[in-house]
CSV table of C-alpha atoms in Angstrom, one decimal:
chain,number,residue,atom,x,y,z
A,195,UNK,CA,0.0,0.0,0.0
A,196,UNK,CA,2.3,2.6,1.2
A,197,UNK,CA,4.8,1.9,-2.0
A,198,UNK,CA,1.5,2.2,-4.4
A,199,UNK,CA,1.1,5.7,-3.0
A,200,UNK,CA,4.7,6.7,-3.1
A,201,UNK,CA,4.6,5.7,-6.9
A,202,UNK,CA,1.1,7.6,-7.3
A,203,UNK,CA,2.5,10.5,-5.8
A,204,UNK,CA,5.8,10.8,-8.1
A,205,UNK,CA,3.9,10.4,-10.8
A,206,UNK,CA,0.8,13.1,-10.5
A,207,UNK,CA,3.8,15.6,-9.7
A,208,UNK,CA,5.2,15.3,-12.9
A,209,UNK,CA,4.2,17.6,-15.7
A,210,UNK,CA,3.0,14.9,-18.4
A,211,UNK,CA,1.0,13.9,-15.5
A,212,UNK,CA,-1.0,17.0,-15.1
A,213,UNK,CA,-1.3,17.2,-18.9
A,214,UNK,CA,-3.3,14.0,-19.3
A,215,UNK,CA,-5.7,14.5,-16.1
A,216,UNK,CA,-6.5,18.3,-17.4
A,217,UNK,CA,-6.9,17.3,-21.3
A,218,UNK,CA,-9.1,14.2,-20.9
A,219,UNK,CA,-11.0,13.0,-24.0
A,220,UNK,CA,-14.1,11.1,-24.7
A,221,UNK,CA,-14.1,8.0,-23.7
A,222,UNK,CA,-14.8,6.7,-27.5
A,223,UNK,CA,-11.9,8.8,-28.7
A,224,UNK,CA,-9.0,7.6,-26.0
A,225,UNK,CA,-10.4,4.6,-24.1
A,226,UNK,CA,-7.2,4.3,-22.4
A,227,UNK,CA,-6.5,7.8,-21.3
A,228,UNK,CA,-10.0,7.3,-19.5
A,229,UNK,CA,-8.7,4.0,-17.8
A,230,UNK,CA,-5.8,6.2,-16.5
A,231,UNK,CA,-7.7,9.0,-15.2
A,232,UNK,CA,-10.1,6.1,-13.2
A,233,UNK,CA,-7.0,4.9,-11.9
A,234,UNK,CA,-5.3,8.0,-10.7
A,235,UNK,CA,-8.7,9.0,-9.0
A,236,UNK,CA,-8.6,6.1,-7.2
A,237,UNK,CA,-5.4,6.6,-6.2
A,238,UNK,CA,-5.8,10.4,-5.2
A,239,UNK,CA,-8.5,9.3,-2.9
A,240,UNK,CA,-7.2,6.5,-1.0
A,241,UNK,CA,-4.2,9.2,-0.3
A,242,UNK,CA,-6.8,11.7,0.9
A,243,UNK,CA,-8.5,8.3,2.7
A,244,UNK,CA,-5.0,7.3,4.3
A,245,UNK,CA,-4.2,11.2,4.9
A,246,UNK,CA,-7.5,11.3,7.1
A,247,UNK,CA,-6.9,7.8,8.6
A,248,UNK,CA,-3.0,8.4,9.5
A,249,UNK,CA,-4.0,12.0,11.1
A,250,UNK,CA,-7.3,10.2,13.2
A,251,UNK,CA,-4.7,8.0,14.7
A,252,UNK,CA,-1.9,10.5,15.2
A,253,UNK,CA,-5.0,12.6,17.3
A,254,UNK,CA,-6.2,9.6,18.9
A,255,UNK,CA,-2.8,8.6,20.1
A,256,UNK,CA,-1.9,12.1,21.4
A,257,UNK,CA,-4.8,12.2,23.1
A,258,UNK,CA,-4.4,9.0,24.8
A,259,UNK,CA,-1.4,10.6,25.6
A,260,UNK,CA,-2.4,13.2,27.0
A,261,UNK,CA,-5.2,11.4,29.1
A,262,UNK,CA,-2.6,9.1,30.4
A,263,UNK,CA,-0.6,12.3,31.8
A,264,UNK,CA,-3.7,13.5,33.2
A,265,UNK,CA,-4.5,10.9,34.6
A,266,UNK,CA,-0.6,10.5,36.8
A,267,UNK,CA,-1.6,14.6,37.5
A,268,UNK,CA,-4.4,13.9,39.1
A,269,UNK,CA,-3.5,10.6,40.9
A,270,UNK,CA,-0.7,12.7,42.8
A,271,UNK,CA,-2.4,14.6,45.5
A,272,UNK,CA,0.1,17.5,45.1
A,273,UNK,CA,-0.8,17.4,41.3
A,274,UNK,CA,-4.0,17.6,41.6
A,275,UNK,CA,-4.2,20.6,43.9
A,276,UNK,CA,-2.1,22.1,42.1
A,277,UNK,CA,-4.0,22.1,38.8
A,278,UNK,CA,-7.3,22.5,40.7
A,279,UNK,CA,-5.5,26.0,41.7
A,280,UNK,CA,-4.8,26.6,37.9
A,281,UNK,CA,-8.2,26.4,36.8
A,282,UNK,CA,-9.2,28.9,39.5
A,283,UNK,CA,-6.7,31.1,38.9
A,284,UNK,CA,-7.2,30.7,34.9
A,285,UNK,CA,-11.2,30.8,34.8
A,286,UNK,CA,-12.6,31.7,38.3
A,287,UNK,CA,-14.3,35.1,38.1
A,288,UNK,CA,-12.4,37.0,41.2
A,289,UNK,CA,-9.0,37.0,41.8
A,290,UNK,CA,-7.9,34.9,44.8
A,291,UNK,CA,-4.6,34.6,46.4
A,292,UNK,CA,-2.4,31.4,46.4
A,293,UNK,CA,-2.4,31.6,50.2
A,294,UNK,CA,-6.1,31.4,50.5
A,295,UNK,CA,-6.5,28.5,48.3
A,296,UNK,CA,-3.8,26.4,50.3
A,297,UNK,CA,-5.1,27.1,53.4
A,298,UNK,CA,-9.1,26.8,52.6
A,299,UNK,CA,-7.0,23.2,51.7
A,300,UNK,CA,-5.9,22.8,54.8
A,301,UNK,CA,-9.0,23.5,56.7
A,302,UNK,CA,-10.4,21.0,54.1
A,303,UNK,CA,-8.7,18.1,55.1
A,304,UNK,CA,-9.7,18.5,58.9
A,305,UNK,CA,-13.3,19.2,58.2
A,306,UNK,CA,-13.4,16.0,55.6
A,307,UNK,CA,-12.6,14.1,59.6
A,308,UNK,CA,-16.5,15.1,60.3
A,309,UNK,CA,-14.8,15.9,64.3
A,310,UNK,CA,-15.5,19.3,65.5
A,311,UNK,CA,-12.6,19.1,67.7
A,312,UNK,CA,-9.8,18.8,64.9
A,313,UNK,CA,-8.6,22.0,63.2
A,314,UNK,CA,-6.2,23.6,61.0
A,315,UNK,CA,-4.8,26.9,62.2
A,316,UNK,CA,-2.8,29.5,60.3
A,317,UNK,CA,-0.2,31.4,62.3
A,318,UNK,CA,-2.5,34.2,63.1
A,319,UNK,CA,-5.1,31.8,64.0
A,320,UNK,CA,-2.8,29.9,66.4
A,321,UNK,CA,-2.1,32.7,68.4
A,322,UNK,CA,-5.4,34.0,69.1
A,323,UNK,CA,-5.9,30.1,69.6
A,324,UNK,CA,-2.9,30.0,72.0
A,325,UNK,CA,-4.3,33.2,73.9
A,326,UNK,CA,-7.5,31.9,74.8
A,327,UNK,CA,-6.2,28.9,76.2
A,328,UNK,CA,-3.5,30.9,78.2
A,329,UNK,CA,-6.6,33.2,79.7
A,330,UNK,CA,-6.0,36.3,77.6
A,331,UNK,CA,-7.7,37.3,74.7
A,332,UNK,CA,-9.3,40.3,73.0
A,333,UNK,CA,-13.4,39.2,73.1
A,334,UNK,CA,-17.0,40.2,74.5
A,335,UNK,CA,-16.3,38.5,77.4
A,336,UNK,CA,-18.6,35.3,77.7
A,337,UNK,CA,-18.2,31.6,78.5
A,338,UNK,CA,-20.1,29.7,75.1
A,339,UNK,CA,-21.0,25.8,74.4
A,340,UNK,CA,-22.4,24.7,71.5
A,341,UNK,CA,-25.6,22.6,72.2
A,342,UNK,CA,-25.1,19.1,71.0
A,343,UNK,CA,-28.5,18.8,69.5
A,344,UNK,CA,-29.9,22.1,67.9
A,345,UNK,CA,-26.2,23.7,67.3
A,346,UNK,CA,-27.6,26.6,68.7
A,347,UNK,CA,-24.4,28.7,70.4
A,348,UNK,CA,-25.7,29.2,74.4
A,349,UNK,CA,-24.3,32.0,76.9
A,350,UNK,CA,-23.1,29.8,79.9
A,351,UNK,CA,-20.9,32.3,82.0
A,352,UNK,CA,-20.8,36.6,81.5
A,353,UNK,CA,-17.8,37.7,83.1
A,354,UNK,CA,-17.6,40.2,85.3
A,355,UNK,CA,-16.9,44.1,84.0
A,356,UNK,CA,-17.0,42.5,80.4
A,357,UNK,CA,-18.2,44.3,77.1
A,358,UNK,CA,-21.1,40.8,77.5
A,359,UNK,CA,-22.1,42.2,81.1
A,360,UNK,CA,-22.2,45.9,79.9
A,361,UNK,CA,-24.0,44.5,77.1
A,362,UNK,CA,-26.9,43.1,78.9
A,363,UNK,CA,-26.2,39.5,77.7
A,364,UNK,CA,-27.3,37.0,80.4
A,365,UNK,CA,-26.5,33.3,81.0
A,366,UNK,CA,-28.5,30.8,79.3
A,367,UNK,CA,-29.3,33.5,76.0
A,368,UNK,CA,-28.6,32.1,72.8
A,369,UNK,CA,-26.4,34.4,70.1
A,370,UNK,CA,-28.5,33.7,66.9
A,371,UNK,CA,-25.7,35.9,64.8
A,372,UNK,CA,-22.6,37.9,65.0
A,373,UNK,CA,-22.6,40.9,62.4
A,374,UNK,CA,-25.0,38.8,60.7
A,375,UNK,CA,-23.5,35.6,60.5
A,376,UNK,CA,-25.7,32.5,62.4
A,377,UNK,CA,-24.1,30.7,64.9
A,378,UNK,CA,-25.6,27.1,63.6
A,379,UNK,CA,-23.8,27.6,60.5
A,380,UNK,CA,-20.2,27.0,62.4
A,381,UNK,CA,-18.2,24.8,64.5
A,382,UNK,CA,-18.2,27.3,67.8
A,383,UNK,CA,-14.4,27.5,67.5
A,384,UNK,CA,-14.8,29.2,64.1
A,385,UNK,CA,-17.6,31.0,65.5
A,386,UNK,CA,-16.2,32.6,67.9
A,387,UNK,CA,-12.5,33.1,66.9
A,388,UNK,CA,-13.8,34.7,63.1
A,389,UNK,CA,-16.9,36.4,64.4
A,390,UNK,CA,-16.8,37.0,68.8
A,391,UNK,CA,-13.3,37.7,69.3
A,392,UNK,CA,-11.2,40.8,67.7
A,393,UNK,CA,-9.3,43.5,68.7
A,394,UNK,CA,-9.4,45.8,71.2
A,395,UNK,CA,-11.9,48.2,70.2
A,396,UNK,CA,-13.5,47.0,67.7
A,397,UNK,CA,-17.5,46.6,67.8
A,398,UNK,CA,-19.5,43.7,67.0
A,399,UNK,CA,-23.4,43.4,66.8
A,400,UNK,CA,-24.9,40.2,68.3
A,401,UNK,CA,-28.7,39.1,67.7
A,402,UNK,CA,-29.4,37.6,71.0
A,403,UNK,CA,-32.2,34.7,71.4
A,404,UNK,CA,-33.7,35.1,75.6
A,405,UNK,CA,-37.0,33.4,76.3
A,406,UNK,CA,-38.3,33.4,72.1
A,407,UNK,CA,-37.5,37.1,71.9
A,408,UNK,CA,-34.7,38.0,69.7
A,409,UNK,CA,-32.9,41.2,71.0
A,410,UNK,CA,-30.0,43.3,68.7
A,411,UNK,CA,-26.8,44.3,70.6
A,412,UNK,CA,-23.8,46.1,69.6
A,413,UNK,CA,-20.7,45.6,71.8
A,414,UNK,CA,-17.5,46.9,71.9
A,415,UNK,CA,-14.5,44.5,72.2
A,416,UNK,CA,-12.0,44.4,75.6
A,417,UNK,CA,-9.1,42.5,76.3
A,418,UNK,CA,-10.4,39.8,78.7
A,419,UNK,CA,-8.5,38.4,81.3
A,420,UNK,CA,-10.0,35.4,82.7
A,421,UNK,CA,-9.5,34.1,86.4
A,422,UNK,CA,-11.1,31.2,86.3
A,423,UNK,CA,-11.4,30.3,89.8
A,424,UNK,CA,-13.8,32.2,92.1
A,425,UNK,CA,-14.0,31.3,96.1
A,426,UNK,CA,-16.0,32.1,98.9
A,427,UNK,CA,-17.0,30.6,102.4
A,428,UNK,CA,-20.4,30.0,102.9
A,429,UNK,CA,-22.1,29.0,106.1
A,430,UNK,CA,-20.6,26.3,108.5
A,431,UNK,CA,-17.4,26.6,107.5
A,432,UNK,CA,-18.2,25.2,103.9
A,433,UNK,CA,-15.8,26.6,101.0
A,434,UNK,CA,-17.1,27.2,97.5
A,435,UNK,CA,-14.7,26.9,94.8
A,436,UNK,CA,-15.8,27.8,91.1
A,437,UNK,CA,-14.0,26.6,88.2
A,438,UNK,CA,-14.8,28.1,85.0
A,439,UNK,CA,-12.3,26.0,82.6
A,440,UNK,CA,-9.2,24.8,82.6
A,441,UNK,CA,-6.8,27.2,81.1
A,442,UNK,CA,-2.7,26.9,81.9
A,443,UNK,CA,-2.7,28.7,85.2
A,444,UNK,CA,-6.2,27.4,86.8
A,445,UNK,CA,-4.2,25.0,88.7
A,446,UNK,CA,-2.5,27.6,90.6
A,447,UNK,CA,-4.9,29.6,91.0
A,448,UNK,CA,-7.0,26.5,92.5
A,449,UNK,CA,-4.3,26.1,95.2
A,450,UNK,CA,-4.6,29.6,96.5
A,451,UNK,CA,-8.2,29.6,96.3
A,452,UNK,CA,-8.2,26.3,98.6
A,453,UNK,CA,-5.0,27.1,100.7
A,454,UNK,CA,-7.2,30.8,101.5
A,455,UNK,CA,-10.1,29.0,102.3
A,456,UNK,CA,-9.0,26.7,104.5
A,457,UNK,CA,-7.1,29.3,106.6
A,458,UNK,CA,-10.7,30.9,106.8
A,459,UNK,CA,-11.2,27.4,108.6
A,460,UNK,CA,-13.0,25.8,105.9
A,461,UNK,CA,-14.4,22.0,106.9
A,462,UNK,CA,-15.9,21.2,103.8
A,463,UNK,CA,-15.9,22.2,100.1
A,464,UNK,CA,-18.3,22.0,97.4
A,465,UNK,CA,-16.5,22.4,93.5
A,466,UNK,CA,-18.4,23.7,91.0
A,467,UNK,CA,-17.8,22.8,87.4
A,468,UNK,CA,-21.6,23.4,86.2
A,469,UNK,CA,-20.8,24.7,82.8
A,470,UNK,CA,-17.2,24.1,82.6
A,471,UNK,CA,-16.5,23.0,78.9
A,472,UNK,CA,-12.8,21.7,79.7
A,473,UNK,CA,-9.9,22.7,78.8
A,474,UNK,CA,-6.5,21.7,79.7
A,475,UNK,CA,-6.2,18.1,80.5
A,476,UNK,CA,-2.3,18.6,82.6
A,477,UNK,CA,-4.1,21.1,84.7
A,478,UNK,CA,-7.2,19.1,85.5
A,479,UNK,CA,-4.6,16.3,86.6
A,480,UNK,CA,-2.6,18.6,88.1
A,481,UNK,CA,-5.5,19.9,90.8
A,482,UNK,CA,-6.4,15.9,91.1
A,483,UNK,CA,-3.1,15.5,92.0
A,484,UNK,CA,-3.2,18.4,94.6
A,485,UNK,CA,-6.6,16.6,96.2
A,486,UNK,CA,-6.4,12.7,95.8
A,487,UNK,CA,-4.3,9.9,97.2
A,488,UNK,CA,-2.2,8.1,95.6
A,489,UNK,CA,-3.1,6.6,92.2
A,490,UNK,CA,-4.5,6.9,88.6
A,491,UNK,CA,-6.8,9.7,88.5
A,492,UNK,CA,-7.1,8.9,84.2
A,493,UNK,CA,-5.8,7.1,81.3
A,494,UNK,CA,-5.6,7.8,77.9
A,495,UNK,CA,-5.6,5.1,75.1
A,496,UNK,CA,-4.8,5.8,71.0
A,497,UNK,CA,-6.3,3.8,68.3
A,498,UNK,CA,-2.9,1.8,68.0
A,499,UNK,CA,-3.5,0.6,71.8
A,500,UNK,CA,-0.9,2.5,73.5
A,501,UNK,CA,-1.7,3.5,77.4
A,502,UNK,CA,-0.5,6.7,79.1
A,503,UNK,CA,-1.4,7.3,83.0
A,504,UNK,CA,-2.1,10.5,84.5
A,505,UNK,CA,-1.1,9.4,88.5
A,506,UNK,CA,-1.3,11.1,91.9
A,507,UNK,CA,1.1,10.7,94.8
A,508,UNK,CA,0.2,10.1,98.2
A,509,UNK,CA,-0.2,13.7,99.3
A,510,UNK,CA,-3.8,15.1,99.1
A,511,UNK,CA,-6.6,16.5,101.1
A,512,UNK,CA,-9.0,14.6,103.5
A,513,UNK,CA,-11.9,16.6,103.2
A,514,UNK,CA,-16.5,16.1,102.5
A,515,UNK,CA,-16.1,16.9,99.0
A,516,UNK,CA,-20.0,17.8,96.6
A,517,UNK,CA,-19.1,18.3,92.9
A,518,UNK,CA,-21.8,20.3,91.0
A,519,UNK,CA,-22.5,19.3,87.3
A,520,UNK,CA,-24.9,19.8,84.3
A,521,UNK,CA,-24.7,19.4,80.8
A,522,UNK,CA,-22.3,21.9,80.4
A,523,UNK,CA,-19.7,20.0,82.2
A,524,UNK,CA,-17.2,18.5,79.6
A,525,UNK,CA,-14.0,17.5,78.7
A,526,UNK,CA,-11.3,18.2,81.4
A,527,UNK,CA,-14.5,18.9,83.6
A,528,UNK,CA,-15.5,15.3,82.9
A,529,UNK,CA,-12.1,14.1,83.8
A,530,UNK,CA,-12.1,15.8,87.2
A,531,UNK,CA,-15.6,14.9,87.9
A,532,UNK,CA,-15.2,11.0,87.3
A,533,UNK,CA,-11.8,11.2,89.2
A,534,UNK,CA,-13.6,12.4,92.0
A,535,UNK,CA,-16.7,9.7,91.7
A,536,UNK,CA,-14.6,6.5,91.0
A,537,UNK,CA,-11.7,7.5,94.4
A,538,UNK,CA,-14.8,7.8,96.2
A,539,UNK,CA,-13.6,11.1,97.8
A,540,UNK,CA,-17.0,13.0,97.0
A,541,UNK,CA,-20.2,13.1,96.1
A,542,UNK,CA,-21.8,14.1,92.5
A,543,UNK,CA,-24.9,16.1,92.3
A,544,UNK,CA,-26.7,18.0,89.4
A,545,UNK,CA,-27.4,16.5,86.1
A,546,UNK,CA,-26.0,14.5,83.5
A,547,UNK,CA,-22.6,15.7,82.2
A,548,UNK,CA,-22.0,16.6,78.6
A,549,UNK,CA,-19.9,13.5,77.7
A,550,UNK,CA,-16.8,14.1,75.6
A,551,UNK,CA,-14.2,11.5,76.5
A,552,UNK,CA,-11.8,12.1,73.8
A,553,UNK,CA,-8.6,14.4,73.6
A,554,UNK,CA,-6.8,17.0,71.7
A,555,UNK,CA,-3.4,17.2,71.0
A,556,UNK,CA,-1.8,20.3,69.3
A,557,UNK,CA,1.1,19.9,67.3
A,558,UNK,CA,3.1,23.5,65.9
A,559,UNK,CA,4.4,23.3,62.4
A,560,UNK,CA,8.1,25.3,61.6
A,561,UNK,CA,5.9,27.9,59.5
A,562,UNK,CA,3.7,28.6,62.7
A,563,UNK,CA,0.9,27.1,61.6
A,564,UNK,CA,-0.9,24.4,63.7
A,565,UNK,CA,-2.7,21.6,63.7
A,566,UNK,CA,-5.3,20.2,66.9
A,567,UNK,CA,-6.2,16.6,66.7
A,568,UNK,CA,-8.0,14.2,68.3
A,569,UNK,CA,-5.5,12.0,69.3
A,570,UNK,CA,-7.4,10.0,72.3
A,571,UNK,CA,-10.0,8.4,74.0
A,572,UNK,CA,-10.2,8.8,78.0
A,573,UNK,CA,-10.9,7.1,80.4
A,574,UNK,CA,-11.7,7.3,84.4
A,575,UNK,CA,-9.7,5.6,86.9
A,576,UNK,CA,-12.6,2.6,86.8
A,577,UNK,CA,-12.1,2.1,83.3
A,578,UNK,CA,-15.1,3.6,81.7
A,579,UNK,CA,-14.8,5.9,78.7
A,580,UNK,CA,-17.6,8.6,78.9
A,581,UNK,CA,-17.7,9.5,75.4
A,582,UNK,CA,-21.2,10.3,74.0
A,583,UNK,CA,-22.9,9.3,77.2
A,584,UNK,CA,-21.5,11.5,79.9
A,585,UNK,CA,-21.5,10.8,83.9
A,586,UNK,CA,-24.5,10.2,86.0
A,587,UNK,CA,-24.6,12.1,89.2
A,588,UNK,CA,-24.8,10.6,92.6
A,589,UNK,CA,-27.7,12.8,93.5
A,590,UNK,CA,-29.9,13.7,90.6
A,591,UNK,CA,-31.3,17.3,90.5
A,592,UNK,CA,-32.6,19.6,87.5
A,593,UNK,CA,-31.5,23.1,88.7
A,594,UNK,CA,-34.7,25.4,89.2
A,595,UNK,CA,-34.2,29.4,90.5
A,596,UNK,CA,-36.1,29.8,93.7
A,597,UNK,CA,-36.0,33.5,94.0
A,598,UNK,CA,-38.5,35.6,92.7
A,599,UNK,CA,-38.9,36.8,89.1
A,600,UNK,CA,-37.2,40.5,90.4
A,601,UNK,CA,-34.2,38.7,92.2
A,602,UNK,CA,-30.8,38.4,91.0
A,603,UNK,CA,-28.7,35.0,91.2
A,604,UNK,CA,-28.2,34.5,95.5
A,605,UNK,CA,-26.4,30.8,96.7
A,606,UNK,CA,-29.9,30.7,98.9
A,607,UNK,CA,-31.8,30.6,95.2
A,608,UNK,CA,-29.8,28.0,93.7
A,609,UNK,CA,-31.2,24.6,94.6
A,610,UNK,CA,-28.7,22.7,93.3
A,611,UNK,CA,-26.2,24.4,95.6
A,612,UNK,CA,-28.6,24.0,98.6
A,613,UNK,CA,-28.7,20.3,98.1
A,614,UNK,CA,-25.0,20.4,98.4
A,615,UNK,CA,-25.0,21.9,101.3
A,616,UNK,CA,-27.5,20.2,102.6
A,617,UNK,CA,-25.4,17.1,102.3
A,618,UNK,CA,-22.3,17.9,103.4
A,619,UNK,CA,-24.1,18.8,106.7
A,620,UNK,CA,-25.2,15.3,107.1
């Protein structure tokens, strides 16, 4: 075939060629001429045929090509980000910085993990992140949980003097929005660190949610400095010790606060962790280890079955112990609290706890950026891992206010607290 159209093609380039195809006579008069003009169209067109046939396959094999190398592209996780971030930059509308894309990435990968609790942080993130956690950080001021089952963002603590206090927001409201954006729509540390927190200064309107009556608020943003332990002695000699969360110094703090009380002569103590949402699991262990005897206060175990146990010594405090808990109480809170139940050194009372047994475990990166994974499950001294379930008090009690609708919060209308009292004078 391919030397029939080399031969073809020499001769319909020669001039005597071109002659006889353009001076064609009847057939009667030159028979032969016509034979030779069937023939060379023929030929011509199984050229053009082969011509069409020869570039199909060229094209088909470049494409398959080309679909192979696509195909290694977008195999290679690297690769494919990267040409996912060419198409934007080549055909999305706006322009958007690299940095954005990479770290919308990032934040990706943690949300794909479906656990609230893992995040990615940039470097400015981290240290806002690293502030809160330390007790100091630019806010409104109030203590927030996320309720498990409508999402709804709910007011459990106003501190004192804060831009939340001066606002008029009250324990117990719900923030529908934050300039606007819903509080459902987030994971509450997004919520709060993009919308709630900021600098010094700067104002922020909140749509409050109190009793089915939505109320607007604009408040201005203070640097909060959080004590999280507040201390007083009550009648008969019994100490009341409030822990908010557990940030890096609320161990110390703790001390003081029971060191003070019981040069006041305190005989008995009541703890009160009612909406505590955790915090730092060292400094929980650290005030267990302060109070217990000797032994393991909580374990920790990863998914490849590795053990670590949080111990105290023999030093600790003989003393009638009532923990106060609600569904606020979580995390480090949890730990504390089921420390406390399976020693035996107290009694429980309030209502079931909020149940997160796992734990967080932040790791820097060289660039600044960080990471916070869930890294483990808990569990209290007795074995049990509270995770999803939560711990049962020892004296069940749904809180109810027993002042009057124009009183403000006294220990004498809390009847949780009174049942503590009441059985610590037994």
């Amino acid at each position: 075939m391919n030397e029939e159209f080399e031969g073809v093609s020499t001769d319909l380039n020669t001039e005597k060629g071109s002659e006889e195809v353009e001076n064609t006579n009847p057939v009667e008069e030159n028979p032969k001429g016509k034979e030779k003009i069937r023939k060379g169209l023929a030929i011509a067109l199984y050229v053009f045929i082969g011509i069409i046939v020869g570039t199909s396959i060229t094209m088909a094999i470049c494409k398959s090509y080309v679909d192979t190398q696509m195909a290694k592209i977008l195999q290679n996780p690297d690769g494919k980000i990267s040409y996912l971030e060419y198409l934007i930059d080549t055909y999305f509308y706006n322009d958007v910085e690299q940095e954005t894309l990479q770290n919308g990435a990032y934040h990706g990968i943690f949300d794909s993990l479906e656990d609230p609790y893992s995040q990615y942080f940039t470097p400015e993130e981290y240290e806002e992140y690293s502030s809160v956690v330390n007790g100091n950080f630019g806010g409104i001021g109030a203590g927030l949980q996320k309720d498990a089952d409508t999402g709804e963002v709910v007011v459990t603590k106003v501190y004192a003097d804060s831009p939340a206090e001066k606002g008029g927001v009250k324990e117990g409201d719900i923030i529908v929005s934050a300039d606007g954006h819903k509080g459902v729509n987030y994971s509450l540390e997004d919520y709060v660190s993009k919308y709630l927190r900021g600098d010094e200064g700067t104002e922020v309107t909140i749509v409050i949610d109190r009793d089915g009556e939505e109320i607007e608020i604009t408040l201005v943003r203070d640097i909060i400095e959080v004590e999280t332990v507040s201390y007083k002695m009550l009648n008969d000699n019994i100490g009341y010790i409030q822990i908010s969360q557990f940030t890096g110094s609320t161990d110390k703090e703790f001390e003081k606060a029971f060191e003070d009380l019981q040069a006041q002569g305190m005989t008995s103590v009541i703890y009160d962790l009612r909406n505590n949402g955790g915090g730092i699991v060292d400094t929980a262990t650290n005030i267990l280890d302060y109070l217990l005897p000797k032994g393991t206060v909580m374990y920790t175990m990863d998914k490849a079955g590795n053990r670590r146990d949080y111990n105290s010594d023999a030093s600790h405090k003989e003393i009638p112990t009532v923990v106060l808990v609600n569904g606020n109480t979580a995390s480090s809170a949890e730990i504390f609290t089921g420390a406390i139940r399976d020693f035996k050194y107290g009694t429980i009372i309030g209502t079931q706890t909020y149940g997160k047994g796992i734990v967080q475990t932040s790791f820097k990166l060289q660039d600044g950026s960080a990471i916070k994974l869930t890294t483990n499950k808990y569990y209290t001294p007795s074995g049990e891992c509270i995770h999803g379930q939560g711990i049962t008090p020892d004296v069940v009690i749904e809180y109810e206010f027993l002042g009057g609708e124009d009183d403000e919060y006294a220990v004498e209308f809390d009847n949780q607290l009174q049942k503590a009292i009441e059985v610590l004078r037994q």
